[in-house]
PDB file of C-alpha atoms in Angstrom:
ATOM      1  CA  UNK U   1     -33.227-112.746  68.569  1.00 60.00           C
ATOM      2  CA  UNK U   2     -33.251-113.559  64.763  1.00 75.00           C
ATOM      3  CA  UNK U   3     -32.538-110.309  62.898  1.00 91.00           C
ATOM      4  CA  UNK U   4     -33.650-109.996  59.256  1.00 95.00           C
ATOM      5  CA  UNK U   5     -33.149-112.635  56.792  1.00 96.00           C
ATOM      6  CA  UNK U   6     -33.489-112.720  53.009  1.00 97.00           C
ATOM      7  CA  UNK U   7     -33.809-115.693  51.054  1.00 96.00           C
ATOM      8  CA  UNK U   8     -31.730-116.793  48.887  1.00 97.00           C
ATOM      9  CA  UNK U   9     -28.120-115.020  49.457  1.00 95.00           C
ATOM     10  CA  UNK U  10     -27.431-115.410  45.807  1.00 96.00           C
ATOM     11  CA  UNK U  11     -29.271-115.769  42.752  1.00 96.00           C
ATOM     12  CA  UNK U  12     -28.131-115.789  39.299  1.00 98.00           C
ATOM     13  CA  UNK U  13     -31.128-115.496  36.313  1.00 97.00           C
ATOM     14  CA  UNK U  14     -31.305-115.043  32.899  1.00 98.00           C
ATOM     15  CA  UNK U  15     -32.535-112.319  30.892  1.00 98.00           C
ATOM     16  CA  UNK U  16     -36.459-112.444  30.545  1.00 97.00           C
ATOM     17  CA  UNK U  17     -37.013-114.519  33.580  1.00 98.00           C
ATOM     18  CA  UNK U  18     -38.784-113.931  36.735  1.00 97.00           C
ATOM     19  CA  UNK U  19     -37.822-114.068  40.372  1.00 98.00           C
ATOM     20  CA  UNK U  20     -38.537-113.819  43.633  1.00 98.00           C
ATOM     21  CA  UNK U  21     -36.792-112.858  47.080  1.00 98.00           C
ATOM     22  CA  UNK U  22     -38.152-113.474  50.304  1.00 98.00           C
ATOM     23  CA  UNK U  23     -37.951-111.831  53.365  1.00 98.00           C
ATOM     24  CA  UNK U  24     -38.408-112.604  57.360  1.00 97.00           C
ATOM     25  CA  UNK U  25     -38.501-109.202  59.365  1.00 95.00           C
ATOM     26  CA  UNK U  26     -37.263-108.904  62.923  1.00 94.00           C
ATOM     27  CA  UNK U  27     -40.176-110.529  64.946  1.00 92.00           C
ATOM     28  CA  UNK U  28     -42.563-108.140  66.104  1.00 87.00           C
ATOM     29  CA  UNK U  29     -42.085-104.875  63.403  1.00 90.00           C
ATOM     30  CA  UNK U  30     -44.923-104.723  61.115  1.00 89.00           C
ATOM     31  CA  UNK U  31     -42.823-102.387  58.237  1.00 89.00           C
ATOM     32  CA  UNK U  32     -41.203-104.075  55.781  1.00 93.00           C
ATOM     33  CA  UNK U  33     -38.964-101.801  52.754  1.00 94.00           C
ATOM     34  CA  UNK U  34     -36.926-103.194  50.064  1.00 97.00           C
ATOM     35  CA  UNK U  35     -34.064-101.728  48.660  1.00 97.00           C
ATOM     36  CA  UNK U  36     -31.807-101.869  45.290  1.00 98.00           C
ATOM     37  CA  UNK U  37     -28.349-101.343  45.671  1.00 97.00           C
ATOM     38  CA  UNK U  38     -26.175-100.989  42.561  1.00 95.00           C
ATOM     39  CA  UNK U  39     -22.224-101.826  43.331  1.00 90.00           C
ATOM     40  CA  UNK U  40     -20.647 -98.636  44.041  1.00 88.00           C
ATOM     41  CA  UNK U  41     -24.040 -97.172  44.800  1.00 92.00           C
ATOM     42  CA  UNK U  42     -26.196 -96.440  47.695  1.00 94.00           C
ATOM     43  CA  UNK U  43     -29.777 -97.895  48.031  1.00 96.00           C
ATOM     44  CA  UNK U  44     -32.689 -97.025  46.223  1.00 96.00           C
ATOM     45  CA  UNK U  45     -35.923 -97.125  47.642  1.00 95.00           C
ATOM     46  CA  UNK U  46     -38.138 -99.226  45.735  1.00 97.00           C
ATOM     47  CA  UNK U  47     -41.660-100.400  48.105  1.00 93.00           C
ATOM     48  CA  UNK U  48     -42.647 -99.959  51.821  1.00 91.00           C
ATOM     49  CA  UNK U  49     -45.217-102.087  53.095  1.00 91.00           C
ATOM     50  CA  UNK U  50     -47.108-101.274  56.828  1.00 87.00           C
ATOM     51  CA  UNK U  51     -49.301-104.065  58.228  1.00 85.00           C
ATOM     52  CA  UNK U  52     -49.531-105.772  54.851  1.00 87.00           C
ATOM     53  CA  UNK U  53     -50.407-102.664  53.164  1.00 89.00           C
ATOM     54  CA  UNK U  54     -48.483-100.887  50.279  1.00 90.00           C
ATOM     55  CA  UNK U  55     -47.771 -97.202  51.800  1.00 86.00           C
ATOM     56  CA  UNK U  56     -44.855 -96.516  49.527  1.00 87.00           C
ATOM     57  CA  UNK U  57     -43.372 -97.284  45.885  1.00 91.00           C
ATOM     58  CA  UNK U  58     -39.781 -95.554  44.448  1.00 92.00           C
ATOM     59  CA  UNK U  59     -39.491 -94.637  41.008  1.00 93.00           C
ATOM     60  CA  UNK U  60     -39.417 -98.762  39.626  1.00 97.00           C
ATOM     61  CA  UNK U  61     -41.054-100.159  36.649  1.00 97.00           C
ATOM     62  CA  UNK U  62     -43.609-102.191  37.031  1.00 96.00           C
ATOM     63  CA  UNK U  63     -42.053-104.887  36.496  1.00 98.00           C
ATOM     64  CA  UNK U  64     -41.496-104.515  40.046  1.00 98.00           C
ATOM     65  CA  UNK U  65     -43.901-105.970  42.657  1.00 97.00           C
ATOM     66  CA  UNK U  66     -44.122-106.731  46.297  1.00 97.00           C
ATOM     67  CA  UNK U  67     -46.768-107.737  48.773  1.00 96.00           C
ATOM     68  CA  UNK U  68     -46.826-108.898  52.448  1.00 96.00           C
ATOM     69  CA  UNK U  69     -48.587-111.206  54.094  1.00 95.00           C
ATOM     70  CA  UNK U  70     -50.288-111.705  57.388  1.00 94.00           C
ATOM     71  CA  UNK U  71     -46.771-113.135  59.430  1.00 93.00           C
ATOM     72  CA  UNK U  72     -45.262-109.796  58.323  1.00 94.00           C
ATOM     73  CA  UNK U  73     -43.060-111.439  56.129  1.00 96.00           C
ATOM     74  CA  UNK U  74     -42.565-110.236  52.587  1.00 97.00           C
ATOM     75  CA  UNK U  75     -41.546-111.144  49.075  1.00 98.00           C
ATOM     76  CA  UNK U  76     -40.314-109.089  45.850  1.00 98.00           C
ATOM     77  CA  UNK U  77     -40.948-110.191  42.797  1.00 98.00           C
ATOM     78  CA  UNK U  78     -39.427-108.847  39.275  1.00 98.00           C
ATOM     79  CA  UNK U  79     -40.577-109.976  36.161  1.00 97.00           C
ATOM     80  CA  UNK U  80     -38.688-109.772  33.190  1.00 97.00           C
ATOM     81  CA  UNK U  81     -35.270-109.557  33.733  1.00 98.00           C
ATOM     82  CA  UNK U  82     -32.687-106.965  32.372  1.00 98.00           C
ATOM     83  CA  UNK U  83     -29.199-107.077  32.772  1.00 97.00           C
ATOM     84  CA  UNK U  84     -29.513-103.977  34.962  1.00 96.00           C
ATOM     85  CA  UNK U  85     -31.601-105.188  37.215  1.00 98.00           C
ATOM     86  CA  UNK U  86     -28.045-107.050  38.933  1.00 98.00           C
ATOM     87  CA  UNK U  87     -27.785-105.859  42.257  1.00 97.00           C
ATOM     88  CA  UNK U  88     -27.902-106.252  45.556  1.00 97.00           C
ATOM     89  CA  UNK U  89     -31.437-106.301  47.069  1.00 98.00           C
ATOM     90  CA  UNK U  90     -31.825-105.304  50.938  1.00 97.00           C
ATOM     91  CA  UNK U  91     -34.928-105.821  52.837  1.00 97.00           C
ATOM     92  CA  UNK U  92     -35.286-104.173  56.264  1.00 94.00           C
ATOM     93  CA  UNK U  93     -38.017-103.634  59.052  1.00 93.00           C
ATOM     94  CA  UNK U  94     -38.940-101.422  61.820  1.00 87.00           C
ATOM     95  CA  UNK U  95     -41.549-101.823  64.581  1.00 81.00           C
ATOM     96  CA  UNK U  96     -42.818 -98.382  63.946  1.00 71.00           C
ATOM     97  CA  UNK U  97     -42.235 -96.189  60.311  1.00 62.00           C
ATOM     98  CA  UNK U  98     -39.290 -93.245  61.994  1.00 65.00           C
ATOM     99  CA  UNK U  99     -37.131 -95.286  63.611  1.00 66.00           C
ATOM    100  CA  UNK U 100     -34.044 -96.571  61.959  1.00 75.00           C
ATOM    101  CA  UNK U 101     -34.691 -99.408  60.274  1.00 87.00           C
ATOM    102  CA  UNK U 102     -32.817-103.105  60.277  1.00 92.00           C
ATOM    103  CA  UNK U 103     -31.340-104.432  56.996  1.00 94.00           C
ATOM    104  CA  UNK U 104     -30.824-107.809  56.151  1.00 94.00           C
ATOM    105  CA  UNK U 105     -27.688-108.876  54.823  1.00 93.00           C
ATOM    106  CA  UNK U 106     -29.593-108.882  51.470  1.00 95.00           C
ATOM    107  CA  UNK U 107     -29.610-111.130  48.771  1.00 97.00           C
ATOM    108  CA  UNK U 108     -27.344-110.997  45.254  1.00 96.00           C
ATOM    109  CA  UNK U 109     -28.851-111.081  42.074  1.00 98.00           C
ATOM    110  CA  UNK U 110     -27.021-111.165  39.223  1.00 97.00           C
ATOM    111  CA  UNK U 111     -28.735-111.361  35.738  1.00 98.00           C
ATOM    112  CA  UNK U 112     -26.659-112.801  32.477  1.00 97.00           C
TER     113      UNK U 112
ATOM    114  CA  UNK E   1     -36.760 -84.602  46.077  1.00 71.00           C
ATOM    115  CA  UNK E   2     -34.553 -85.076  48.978  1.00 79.00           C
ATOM    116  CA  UNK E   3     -30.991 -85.229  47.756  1.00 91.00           C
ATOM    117  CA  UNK E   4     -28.229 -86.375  49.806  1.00 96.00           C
ATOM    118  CA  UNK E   5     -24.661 -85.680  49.362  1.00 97.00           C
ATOM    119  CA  UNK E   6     -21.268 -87.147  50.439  1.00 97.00           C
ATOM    120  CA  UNK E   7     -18.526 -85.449  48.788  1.00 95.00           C
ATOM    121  CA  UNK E   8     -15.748 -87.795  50.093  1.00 96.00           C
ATOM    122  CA  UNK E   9     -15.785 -91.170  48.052  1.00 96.00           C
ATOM    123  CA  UNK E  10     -13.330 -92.686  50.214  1.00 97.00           C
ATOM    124  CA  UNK E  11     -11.375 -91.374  53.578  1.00 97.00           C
ATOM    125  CA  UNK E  12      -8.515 -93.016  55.672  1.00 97.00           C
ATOM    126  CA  UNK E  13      -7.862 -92.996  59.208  1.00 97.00           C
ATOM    127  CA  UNK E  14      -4.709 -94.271  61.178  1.00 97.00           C
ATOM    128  CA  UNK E  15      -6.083 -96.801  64.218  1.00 97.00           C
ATOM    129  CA  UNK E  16      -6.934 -94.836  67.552  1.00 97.00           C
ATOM    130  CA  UNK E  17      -7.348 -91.475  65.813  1.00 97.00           C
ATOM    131  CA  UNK E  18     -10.303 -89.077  65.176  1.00 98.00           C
ATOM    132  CA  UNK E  19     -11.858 -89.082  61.741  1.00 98.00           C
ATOM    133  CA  UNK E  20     -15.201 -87.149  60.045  1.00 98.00           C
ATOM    134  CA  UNK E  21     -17.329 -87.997  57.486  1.00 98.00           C
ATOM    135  CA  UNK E  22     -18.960 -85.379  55.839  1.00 98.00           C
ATOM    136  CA  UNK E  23     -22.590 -85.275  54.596  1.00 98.00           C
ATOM    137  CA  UNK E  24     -25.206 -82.532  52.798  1.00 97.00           C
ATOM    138  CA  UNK E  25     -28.628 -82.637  51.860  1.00 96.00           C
ATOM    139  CA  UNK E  26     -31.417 -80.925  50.434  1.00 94.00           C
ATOM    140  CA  UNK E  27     -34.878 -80.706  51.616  1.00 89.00           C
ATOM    141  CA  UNK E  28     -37.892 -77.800  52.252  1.00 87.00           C
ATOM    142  CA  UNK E  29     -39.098 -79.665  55.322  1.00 84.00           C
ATOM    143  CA  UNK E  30     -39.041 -78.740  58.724  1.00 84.00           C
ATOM    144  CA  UNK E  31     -39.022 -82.538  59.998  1.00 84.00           C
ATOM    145  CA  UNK E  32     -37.317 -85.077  59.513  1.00 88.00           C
ATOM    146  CA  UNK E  33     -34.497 -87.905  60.338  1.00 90.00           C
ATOM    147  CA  UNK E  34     -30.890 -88.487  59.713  1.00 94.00           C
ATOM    148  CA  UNK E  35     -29.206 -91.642  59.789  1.00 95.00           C
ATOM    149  CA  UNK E  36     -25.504 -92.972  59.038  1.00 97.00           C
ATOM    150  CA  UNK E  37     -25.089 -96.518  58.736  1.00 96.00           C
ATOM    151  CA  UNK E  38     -22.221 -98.344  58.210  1.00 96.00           C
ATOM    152  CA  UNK E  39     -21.618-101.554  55.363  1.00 95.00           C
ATOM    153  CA  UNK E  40     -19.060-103.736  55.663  1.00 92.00           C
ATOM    154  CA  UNK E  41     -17.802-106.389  53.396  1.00 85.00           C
ATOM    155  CA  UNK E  42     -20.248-108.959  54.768  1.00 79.00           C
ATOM    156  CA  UNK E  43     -23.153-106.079  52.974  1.00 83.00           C
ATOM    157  CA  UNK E  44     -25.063-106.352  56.178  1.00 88.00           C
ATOM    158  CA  UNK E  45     -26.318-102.285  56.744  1.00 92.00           C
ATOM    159  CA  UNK E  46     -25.933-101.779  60.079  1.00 93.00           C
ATOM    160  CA  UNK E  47     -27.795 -98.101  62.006  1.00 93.00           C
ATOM    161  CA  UNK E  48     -24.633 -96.520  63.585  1.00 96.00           C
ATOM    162  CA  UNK E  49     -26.391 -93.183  64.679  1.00 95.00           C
ATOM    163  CA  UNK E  50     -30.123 -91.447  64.877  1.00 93.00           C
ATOM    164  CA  UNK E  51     -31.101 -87.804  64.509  1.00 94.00           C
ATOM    165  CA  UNK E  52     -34.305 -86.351  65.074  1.00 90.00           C
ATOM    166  CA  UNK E  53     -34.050 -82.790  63.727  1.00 89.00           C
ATOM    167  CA  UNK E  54     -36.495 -81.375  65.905  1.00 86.00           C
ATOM    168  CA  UNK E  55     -33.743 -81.839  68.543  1.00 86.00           C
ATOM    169  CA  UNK E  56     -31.251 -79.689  68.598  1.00 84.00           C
ATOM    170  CA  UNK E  57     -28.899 -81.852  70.805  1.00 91.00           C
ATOM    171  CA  UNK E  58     -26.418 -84.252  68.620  1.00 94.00           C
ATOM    172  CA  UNK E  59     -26.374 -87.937  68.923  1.00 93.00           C
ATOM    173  CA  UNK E  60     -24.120 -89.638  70.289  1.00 94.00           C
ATOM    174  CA  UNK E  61     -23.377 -93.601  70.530  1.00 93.00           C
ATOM    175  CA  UNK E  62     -20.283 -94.721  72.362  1.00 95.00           C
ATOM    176  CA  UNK E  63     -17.446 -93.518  69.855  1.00 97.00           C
ATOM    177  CA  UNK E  64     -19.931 -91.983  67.758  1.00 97.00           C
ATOM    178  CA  UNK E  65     -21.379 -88.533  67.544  1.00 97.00           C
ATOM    179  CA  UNK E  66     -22.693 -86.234  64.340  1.00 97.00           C
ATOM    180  CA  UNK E  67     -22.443 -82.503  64.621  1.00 97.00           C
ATOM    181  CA  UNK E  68     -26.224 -81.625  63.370  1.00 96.00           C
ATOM    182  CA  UNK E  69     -26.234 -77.812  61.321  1.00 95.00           C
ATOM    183  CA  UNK E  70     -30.060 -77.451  60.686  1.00 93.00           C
ATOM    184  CA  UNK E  71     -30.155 -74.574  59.233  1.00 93.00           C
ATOM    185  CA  UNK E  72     -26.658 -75.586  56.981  1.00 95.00           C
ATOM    186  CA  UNK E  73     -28.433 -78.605  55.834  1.00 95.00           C
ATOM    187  CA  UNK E  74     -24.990 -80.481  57.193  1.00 96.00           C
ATOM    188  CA  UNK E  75     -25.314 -83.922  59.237  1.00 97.00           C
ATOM    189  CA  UNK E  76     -21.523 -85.124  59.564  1.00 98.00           C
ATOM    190  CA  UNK E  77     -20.150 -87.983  61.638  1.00 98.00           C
ATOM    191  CA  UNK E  78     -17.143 -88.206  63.789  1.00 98.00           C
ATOM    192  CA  UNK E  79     -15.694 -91.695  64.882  1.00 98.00           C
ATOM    193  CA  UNK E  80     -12.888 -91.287  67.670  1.00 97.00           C
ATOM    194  CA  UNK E  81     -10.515 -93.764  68.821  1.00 97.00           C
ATOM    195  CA  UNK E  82     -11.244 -95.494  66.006  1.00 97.00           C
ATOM    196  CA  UNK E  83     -10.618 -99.496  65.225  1.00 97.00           C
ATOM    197  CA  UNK E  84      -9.768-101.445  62.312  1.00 96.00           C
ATOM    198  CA  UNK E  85     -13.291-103.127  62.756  1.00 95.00           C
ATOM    199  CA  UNK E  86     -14.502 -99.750  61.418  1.00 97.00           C
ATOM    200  CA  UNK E  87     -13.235-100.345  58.081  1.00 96.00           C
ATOM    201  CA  UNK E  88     -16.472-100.104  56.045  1.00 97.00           C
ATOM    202  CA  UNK E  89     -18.455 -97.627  53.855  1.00 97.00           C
ATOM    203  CA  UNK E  90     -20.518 -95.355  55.626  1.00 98.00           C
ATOM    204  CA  UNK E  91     -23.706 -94.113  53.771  1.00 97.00           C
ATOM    205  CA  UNK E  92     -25.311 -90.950  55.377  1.00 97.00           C
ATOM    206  CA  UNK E  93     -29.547 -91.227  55.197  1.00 96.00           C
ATOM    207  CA  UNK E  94     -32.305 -88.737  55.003  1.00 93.00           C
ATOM    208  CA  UNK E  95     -36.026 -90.043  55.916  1.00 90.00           C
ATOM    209  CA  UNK E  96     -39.263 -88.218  55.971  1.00 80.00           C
ATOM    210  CA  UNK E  97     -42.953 -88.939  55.569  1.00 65.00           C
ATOM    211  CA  UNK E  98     -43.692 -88.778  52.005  1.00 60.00           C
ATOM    212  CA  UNK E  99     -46.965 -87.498  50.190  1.00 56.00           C
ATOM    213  CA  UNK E 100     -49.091 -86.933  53.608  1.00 54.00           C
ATOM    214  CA  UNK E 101     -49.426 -90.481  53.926  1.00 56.00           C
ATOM    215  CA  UNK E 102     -47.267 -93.223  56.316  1.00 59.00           C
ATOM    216  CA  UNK E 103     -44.766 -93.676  53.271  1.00 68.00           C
ATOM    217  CA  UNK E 104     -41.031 -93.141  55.014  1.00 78.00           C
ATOM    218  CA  UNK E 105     -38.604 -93.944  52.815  1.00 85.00           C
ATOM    219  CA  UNK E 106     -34.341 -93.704  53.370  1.00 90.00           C
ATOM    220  CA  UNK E 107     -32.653 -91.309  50.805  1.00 93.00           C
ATOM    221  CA  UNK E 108     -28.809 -92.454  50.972  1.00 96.00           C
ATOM    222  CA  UNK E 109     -26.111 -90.715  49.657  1.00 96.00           C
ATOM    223  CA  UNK E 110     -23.266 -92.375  47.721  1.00 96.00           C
ATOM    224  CA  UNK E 111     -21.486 -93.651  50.557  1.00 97.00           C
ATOM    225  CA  UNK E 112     -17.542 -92.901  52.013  1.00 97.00           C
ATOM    226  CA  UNK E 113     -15.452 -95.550  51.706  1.00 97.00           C
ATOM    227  CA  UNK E 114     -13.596 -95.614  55.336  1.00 97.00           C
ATOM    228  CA  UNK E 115     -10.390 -97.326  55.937  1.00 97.00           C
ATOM    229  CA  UNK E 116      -8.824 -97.827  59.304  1.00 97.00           C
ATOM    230  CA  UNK E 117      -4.856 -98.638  59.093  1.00 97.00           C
ATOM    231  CA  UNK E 118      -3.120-100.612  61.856  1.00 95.00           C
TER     232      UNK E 118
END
């Protein structure tokens, strides 16, 4: 069985530009959440999505943005690029919202 | 908020022994779940252990168990016998439903950087 996978593994942007991450969850779960990790940091929560429906958004500007689509797959998008917005982004899924969810390996974006 | 707490940035364990990670948090509600999962160097977040804390019986997985203090807001995490394949940082979680809709998000706390010496 295919676990999670994020697309691409690394990224590197510059400031002002856009980008987008992609996100395959474990076949079968319907909840897809992404994450922000800052190095040295643990995640932040910044969308949940349940059967292609937004049901949860951290505390992210809106540059921020997310949808899923009918396969259950997922992308992130983030407009507007800041420096701080380097990190590691983790997606992860669960067939049902409690139990633990399943991260990806995540995917590296660094911003210059 | 939900705040979680690890007060031990990094621990160290010699191979085969016992070690404990400690973890804290803060909430008003009554339920909820607890999670530690580990992160090695490859990033990948991987669920080590699950607590309901309706139950009052701790989790267990193999070499893995938490000692669960509802009432002390405490959710720690022993590893015995442990192996160098446990070097990684552990991040304790807190997830609830959020808002009285199906939002559940993960609160993580900092992390504990673990390191197991041959």
């Amino acid at each position: 069985d295919a676990g999670v996978t994020q697309s691409p593994t690394h990224l590197i942007k510059t400031r002002g530009q856009h980008v987008t991450l992609r996100c395959s969850p474990i076949s079968g779960h319907k909840s897809v959440s992404w994450y922000q990790q800052v190095l040295g940091q643990g995640p932040q929560f910044i969308f949940q999505y349940y059967e292609k429906e937004e049901r949860g958004r951290g505390n992210f500007p809106d540059r921020f943005s997310a949808r899923q689509f009918p396969n259950y797959s997922s992308e992130l998008n983030v407009n507007a690029l800041l420096l701080g917005d380097s990190a590691l982004y983790l997606c992860a899924s669960s067939p049902i919202r409690t139990d633990g969810y399943t991260f990806g390996s995540g995917t590296r974006l660094t911003v210059v | 908020a939900q705040t979680v707490t690890q007060s031990q940035p990094e621990m160290s364990v010699q191979e085969a022994e016992t070690v404990t990670l400690s973890c804290t948090y803060d909430t008003s509600e009554n339920n909820y779940y607890l999670f530690w999962y580990k992160q090695p160097p490859s990033r990948q977040m991987i669920l080590v252990i699950r607590q309901e804390a309706y139950k009052q019986q701790n989790a267990t997985e193999n070499r893995f168990s938490v000692n669960f203090q509802k009432a002390a807001k405490s959710f720690s995490l022993k590893i015995s016998d442990s192996q160098l394949g446990d070097t990684a940082m552990y991040f304790c979680a807190f997830m609830k439903r959020e808002g009285g809709g199906s939002n559940y998000k993960l609160t993580f706390g900092k992390g504990t950087l673990l390191t197991v010496n041959p």
